[in-house]
PDB file of C-alpha atoms in Angstrom:
ATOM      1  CA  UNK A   1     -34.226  27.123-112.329  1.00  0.00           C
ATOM      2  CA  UNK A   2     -33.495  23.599-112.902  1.00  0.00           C
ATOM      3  CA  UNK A   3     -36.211  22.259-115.293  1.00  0.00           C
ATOM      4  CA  UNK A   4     -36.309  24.987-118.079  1.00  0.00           C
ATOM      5  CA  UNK A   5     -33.859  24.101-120.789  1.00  0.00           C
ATOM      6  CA  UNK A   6     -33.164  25.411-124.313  1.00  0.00           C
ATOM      7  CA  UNK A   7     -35.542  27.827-126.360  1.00  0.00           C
ATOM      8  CA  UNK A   8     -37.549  27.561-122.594  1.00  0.00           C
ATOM      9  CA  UNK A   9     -34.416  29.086-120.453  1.00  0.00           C
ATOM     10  CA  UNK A  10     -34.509  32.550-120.143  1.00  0.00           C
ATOM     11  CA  UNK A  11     -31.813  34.498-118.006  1.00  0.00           C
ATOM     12  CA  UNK A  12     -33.747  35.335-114.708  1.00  0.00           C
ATOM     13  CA  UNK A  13     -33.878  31.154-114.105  1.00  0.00           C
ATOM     14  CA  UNK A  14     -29.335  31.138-114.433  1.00  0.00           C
ATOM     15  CA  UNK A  15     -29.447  33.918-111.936  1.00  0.00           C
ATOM     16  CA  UNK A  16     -31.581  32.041-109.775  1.00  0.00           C
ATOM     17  CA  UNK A  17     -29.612  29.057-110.481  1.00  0.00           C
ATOM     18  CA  UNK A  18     -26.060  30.878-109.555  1.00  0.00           C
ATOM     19  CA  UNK A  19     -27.236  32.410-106.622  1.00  0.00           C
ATOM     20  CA  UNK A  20     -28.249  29.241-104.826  1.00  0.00           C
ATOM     21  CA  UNK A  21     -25.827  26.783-106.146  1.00  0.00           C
ATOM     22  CA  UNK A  22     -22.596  29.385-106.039  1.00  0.00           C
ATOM     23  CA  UNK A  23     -23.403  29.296-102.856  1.00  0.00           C
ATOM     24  CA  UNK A  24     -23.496  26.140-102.003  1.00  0.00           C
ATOM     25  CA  UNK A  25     -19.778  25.727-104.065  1.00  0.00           C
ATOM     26  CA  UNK A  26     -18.380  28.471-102.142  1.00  0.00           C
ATOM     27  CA  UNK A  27     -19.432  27.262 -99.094  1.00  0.00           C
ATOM     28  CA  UNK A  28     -18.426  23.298 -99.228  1.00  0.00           C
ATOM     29  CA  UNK A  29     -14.770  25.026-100.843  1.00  0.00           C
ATOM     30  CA  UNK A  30     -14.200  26.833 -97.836  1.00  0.00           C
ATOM     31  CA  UNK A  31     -15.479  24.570 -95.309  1.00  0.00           C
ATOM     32  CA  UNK A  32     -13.695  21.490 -96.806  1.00  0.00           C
ATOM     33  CA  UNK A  33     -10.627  23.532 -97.170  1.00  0.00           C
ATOM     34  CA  UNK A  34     -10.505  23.968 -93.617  1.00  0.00           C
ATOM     35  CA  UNK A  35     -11.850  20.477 -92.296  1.00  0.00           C
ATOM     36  CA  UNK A  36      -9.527  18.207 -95.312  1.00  0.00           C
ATOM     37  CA  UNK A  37      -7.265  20.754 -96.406  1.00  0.00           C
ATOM     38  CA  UNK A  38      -8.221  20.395-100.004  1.00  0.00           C
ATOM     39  CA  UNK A  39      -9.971  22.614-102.101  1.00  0.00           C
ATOM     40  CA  UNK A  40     -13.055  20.701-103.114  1.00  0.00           C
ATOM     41  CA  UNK A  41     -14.385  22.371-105.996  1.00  0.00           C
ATOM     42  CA  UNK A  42     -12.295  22.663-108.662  1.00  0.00           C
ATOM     43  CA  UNK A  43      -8.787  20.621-110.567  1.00  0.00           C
ATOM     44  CA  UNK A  44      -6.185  23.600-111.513  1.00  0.00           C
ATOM     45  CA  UNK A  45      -4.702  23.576-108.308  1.00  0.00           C
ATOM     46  CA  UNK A  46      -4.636  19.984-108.319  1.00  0.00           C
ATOM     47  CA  UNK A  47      -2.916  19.531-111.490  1.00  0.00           C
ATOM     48  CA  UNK A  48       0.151  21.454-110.502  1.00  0.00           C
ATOM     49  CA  UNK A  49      -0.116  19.960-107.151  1.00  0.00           C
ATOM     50  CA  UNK A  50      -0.077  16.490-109.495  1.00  0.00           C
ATOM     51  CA  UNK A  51       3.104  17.918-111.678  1.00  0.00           C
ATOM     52  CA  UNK A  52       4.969  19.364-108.232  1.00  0.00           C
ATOM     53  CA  UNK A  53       4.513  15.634-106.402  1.00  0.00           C
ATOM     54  CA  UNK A  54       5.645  14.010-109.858  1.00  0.00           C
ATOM     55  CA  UNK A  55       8.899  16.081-110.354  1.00  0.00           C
ATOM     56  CA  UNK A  56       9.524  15.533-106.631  1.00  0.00           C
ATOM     57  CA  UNK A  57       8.924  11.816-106.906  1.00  0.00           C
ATOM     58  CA  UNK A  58       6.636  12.046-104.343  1.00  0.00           C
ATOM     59  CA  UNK A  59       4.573   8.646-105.601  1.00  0.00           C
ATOM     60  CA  UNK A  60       2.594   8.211-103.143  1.00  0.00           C
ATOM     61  CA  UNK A  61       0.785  11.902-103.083  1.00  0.00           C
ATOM     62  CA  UNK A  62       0.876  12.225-106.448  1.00  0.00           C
ATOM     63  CA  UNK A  63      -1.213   9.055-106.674  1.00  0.00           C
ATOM     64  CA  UNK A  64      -3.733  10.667-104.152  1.00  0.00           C
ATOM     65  CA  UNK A  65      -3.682  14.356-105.780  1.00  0.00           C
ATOM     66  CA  UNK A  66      -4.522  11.525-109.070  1.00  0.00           C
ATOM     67  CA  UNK A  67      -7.448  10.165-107.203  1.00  0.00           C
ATOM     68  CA  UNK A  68      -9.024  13.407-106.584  1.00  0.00           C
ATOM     69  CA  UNK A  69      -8.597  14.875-110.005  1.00  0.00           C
ATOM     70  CA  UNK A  70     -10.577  11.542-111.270  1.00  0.00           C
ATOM     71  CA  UNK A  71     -13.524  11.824-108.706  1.00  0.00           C
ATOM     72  CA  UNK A  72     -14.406  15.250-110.312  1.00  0.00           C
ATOM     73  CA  UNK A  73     -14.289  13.542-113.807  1.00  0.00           C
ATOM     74  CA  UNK A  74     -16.426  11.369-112.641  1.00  0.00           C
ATOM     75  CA  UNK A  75     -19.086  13.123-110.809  1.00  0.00           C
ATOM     76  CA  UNK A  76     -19.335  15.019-113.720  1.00  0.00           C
ATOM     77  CA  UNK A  77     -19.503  12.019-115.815  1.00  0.00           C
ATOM     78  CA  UNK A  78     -21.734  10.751-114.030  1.00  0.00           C
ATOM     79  CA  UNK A  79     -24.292  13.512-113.870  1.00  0.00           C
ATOM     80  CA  UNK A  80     -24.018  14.067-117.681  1.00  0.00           C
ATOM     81  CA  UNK A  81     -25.029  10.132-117.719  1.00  0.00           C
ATOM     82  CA  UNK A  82     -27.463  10.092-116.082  1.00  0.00           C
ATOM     83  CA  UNK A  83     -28.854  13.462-117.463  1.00  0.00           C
ATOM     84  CA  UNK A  84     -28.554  11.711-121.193  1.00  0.00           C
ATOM     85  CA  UNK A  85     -30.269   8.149-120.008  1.00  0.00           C
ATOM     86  CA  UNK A  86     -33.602  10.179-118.710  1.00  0.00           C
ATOM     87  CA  UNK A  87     -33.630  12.617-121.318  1.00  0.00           C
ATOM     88  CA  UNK A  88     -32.313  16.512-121.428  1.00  0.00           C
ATOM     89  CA  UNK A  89     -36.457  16.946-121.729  1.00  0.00           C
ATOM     90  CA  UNK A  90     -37.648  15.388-118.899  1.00  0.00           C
ATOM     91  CA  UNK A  91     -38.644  17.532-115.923  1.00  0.00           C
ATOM     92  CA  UNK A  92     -37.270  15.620-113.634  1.00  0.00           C
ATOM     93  CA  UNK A  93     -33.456  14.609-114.771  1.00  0.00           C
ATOM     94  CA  UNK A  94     -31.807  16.812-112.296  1.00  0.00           C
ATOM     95  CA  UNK A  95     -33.295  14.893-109.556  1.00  0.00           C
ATOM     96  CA  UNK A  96     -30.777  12.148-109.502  1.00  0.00           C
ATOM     97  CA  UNK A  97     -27.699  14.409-109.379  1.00  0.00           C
ATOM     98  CA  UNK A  98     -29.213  16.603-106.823  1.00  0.00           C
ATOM     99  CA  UNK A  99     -30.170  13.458-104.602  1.00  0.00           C
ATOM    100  CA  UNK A 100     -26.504  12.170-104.750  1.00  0.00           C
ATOM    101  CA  UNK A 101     -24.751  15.387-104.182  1.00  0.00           C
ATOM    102  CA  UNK A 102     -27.044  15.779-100.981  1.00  0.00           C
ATOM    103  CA  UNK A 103     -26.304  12.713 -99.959  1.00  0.00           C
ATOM    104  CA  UNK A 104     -22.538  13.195 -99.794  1.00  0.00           C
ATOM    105  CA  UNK A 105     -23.342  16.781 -97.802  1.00  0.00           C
ATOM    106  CA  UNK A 106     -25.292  14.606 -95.048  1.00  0.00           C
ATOM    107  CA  UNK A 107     -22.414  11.845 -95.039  1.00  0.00           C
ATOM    108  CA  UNK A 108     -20.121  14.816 -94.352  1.00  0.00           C
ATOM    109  CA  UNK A 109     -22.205  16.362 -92.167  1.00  0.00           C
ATOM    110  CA  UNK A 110     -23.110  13.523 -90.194  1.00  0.00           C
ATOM    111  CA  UNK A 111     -19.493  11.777 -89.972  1.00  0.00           C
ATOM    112  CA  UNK A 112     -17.091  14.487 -90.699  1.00  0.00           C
ATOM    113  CA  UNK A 113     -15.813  14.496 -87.040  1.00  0.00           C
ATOM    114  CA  UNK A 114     -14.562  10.846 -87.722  1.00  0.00           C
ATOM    115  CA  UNK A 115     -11.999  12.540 -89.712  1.00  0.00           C
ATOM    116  CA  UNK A 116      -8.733  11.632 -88.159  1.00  0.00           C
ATOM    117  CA  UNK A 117      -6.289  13.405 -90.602  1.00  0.00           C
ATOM    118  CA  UNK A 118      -5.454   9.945 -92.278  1.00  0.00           C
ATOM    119  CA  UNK A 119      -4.858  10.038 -95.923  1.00  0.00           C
ATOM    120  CA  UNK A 120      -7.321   7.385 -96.078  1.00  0.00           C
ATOM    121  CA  UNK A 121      -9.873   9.369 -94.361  1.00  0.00           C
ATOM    122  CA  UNK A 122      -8.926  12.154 -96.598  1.00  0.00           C
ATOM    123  CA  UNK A 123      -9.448  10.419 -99.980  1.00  0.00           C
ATOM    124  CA  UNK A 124     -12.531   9.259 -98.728  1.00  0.00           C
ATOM    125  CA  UNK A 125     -14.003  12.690 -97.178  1.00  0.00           C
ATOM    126  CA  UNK A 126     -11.952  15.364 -99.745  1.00  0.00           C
ATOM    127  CA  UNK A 127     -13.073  12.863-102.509  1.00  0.00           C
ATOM    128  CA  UNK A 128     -16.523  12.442-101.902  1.00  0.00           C
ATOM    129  CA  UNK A 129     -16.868  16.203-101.631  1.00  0.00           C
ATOM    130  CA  UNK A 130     -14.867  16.264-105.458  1.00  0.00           C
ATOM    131  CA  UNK A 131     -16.857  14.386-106.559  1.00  0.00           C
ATOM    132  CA  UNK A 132     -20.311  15.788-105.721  1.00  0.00           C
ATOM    133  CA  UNK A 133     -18.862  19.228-106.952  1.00  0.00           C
ATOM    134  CA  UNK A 134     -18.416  17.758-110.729  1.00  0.00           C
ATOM    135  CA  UNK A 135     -21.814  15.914-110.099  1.00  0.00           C
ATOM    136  CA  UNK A 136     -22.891  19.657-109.952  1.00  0.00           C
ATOM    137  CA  UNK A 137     -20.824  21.449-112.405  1.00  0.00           C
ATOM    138  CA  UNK A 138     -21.782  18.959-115.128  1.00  0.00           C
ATOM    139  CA  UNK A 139     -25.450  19.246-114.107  1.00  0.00           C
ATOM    140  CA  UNK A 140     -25.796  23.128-114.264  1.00  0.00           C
ATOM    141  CA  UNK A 141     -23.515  23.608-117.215  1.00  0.00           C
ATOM    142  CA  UNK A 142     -25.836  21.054-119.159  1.00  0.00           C
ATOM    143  CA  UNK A 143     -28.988  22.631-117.671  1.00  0.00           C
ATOM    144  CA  UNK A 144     -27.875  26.730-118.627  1.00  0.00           C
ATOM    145  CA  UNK A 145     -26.715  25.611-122.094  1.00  0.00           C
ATOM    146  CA  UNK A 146     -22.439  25.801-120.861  1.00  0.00           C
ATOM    147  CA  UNK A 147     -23.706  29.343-119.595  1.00  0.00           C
ATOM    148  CA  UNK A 148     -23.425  29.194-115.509  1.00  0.00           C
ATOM    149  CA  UNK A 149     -20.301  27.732-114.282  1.00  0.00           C
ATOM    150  CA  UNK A 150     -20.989  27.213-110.562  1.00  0.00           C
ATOM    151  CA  UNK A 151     -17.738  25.813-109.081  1.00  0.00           C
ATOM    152  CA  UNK A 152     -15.063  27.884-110.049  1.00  0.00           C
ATOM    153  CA  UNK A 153     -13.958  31.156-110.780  1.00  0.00           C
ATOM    154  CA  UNK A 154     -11.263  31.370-113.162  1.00  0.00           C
ATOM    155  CA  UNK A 155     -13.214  31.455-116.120  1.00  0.00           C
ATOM    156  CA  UNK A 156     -16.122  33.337-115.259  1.00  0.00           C
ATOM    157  CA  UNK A 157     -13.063  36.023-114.180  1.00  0.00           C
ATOM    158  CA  UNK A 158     -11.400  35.977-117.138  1.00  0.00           C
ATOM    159  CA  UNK A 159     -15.340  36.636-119.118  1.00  0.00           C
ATOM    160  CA  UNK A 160     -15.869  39.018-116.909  1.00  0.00           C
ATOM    161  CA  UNK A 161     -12.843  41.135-117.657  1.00  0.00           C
ATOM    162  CA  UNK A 162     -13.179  40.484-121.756  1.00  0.00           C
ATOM    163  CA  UNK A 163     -17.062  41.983-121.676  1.00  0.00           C
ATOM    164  CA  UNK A 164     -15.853  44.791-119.194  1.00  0.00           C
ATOM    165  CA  UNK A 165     -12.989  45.507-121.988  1.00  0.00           C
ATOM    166  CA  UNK A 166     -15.734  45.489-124.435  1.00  0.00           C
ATOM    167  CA  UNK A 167     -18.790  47.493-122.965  1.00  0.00           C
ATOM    168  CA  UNK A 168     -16.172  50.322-123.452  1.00  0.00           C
ATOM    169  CA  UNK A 169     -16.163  49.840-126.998  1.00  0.00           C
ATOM    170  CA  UNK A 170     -17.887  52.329-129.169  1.00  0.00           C
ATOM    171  CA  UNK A 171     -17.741  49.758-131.833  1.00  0.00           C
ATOM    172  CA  UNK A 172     -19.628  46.933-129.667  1.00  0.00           C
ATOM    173  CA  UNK A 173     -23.102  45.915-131.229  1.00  0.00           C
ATOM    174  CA  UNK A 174     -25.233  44.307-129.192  1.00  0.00           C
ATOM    175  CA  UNK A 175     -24.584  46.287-125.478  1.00  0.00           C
ATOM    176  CA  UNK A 176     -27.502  45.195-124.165  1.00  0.00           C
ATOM    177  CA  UNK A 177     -26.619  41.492-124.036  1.00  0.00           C
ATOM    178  CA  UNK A 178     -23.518  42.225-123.481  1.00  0.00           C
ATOM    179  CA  UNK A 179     -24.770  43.886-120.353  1.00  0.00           C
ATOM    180  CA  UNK A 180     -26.926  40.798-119.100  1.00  0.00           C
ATOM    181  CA  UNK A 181     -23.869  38.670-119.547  1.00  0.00           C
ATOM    182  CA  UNK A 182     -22.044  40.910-117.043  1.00  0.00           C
ATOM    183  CA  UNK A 183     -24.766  40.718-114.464  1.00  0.00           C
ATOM    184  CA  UNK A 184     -24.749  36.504-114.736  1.00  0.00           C
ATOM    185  CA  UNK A 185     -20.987  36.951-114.089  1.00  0.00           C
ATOM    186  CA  UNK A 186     -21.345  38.673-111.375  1.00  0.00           C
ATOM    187  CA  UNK A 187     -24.060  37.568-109.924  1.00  0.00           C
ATOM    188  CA  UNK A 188     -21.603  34.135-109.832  1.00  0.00           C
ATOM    189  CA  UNK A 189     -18.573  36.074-108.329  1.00  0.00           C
ATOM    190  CA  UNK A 190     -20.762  37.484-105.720  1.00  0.00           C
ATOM    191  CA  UNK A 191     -22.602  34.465-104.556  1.00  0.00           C
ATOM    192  CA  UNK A 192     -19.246  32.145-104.362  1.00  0.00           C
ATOM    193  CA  UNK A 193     -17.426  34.280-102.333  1.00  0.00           C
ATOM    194  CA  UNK A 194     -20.614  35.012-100.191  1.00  0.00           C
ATOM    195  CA  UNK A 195     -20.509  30.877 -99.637  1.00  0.00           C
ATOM    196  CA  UNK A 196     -16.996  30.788 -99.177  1.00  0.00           C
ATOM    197  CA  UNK A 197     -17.050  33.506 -96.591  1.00  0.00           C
ATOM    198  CA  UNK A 198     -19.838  31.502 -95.361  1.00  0.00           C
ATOM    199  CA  UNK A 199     -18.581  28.247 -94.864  1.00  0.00           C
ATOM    200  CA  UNK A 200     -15.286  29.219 -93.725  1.00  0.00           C
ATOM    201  CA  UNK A 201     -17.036  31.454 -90.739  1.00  0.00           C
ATOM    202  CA  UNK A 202     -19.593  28.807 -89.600  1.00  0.00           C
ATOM    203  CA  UNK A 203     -17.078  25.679 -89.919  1.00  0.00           C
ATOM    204  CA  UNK A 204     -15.450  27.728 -86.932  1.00  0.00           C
ATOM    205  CA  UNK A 205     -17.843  27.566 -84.874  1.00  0.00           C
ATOM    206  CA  UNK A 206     -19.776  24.248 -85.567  1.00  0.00           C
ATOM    207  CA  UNK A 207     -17.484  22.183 -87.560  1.00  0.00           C
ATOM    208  CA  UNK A 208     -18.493  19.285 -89.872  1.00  0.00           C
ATOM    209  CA  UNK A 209     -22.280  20.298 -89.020  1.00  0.00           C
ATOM    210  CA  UNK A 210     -21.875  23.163 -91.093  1.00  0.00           C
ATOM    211  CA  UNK A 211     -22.223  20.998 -94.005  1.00  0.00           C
ATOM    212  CA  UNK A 212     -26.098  21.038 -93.551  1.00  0.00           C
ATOM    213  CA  UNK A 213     -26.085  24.567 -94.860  1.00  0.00           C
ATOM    214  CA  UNK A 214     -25.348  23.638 -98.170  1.00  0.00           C
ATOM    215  CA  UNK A 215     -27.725  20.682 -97.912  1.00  0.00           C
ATOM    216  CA  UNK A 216     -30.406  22.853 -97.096  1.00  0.00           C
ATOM    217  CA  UNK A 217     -29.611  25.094 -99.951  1.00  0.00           C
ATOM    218  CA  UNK A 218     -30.127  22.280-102.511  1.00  0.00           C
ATOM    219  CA  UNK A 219     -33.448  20.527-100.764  1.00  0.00           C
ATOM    220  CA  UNK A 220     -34.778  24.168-100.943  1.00  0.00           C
ATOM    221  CA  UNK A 221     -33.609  24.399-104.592  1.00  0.00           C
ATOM    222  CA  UNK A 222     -34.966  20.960-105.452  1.00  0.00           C
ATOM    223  CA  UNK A 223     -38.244  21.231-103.940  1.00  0.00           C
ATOM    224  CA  UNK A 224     -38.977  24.951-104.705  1.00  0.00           C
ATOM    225  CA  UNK A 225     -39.042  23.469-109.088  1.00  0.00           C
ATOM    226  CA  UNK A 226     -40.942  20.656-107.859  1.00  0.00           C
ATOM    227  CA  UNK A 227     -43.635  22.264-105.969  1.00  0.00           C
ATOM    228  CA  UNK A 228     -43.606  24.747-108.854  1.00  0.00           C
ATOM    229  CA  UNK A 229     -44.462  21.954-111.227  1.00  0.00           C
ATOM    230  CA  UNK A 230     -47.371  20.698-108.897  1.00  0.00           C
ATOM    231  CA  UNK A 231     -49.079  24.016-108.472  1.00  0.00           C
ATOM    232  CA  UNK A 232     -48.895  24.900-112.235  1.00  0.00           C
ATOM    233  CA  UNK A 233     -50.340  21.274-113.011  1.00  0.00           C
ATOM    234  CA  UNK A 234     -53.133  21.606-110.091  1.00  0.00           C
ATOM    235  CA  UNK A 235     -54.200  24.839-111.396  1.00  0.00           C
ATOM    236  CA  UNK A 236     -54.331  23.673-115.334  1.00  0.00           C
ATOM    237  CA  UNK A 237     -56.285  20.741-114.025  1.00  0.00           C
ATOM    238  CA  UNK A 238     -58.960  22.909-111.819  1.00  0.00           C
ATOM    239  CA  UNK A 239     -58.859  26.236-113.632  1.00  0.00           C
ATOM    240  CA  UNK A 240     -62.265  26.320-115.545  1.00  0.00           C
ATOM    241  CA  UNK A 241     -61.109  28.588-118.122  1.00  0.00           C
ATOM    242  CA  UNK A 242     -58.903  26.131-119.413  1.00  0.00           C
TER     243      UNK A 242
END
C-alpha cells in the first residue's frame, strides 16, 4: 500500500490505501468534531471561518482559526520533508509520518479527557489532530502519485460527478479507466463516511478512548507493508530456486 511508488503502483495498492486511511480521516473528523468542536481534517471551513472572524473583528478567534489553518500546512510540510530527505525510493519513508501521526492519536487518546473546553486546550488538542491529518494527506498524495486524497471530500466529489458525466458519453475513449477511476472515488467516499459514522458513534460511548481505533488502523497498516517486506526477503533468501 505504502511502499510501491511510480511505474511499481498499481490501483489495487490506492484502494487498499483509501480504505484504511479514509477511515481513519473519517473517524478522527467526527470524533474530534464532537470532543473539540473543530473539524480536524480539512481548511475550507476554516478559511471562511478565518474571513467571518476577520470582518467581525473578532481578533482573537481569527488568530486561533489562523493557527489551525497553519498546523495542516505544516504537517503536510513536514511529511513531504521528510519524505524528500529519505528518498521517494526508499521502502521505508512513510515510517516517520506514520510514527508521528500515531503518536498524536495516543496523546489524544490517552489525555483527551484533560480537555477542559479552554481555547488553550483547544489549540493544543484540535491542532495536534490538524496537524497529523496534513502529516497524512501529504504522505498518501505523494505515495499514490496526487491520486488518493484521504482527508477530504470535496474534490474527490466534484471527480466523481465529472467521470459519472462522462461514462455517459458515447464519445469517451478510454471507459475502462475511466471506470477504475470511479471505483477509487468511491471506494474513498465510502470508507470516510464509514469512519465518520464510526467515530462519531463510539466517541459516545467511550469518549477520548475512541481515538485508539484509528491508531490501530495505522499500526495495522504500517506493520502489514513491513511484515510484507520481511517475508518476501526471507523467502528470496531461502528459496532454492532462486
Amino acid at each position: 500500500m505504502l511502499r510501491h511508488q511510480g511505474t511499481k503502483r498499481t490501483h489495487a495498492h490506492n484502494v487498499k490505501l483509501a480504505s484504511l486511511l479514509c477511515v481513519t480521516a473519517g473517524f478522527v473528523n467526527a470524533a474530534g468534531f464532537l470532543g473539540f468542536s473543530v473539524l480536524t481534517t480539512n481548511v475550507t471551513g476554516h478559511a471562511a471561518l478565518f474571513a467571518e472572524r476577520l470582518a467581525m473583528q473578532d481578533w482573537k478567534t481569527a488568530r486561533v482559526v489562523a493557527l489551525w489553518m497553519f498546523l495542516f500546512l505544516a504537517g503536510a510540510f513536514v511529511s513531504s520533508l521528510i519524505v524528500s530527505f529519505i528518498g521517494r525510493n526508499q521502502r521505508f519513508s512513510y515510517v516517520i509520518p506514520i510514527l508521528i501521526e500515531m503518536a498524536i492519536l495516543l496523546g489524544v487518546a490517552l489525555f483527551g479527557y484533560r480537555y477542559n473546553h479552554s481555547l488553550v486546550a483547544k489549540e493544543i488538542f484540535a491542532g495536534s489532530l490538524l496537524f497529523a491529518m496534513g502529516l497524512q494527506n501529504s504522505l498518501v498524495s505523494i505515495v499514490s502519485g496526487s491520486v488518493v486524497r484521504t482527508t477530504h471530500l470535496t474534490g474527490t466529489f466534484t471527480d466523481l460527478g465529472i467521470e459519472l458525466a462522462q461514462i455517459f458519453q458515447q464519445n469517451t475513449v478510454d471507459k475502462p479507466a475511466l471506470k477504475v477511476r470511479i471505483k477509487l472515488r468511491s471506494v474513498i467516499i465510502f470508507f470516510f463516511m464509514c469512519g465518520a459514522l464510526c467515530g462519531a458513534y463510539l466517541f459516545r460511548y467511550i469518549s477520548f478512548h475512541s481515538f485508539f481505533i484509528p491508531l490501530s488502523i495505522l499500526a495495522f497498516t504500517l506493520l502489514s507493508d513491513i511484515y510484507r517486506i520481511k517475508v518476501k526477503r526471507y523467502y528470496r533468501k531461502h528459496n532454492p530456486f532462486n
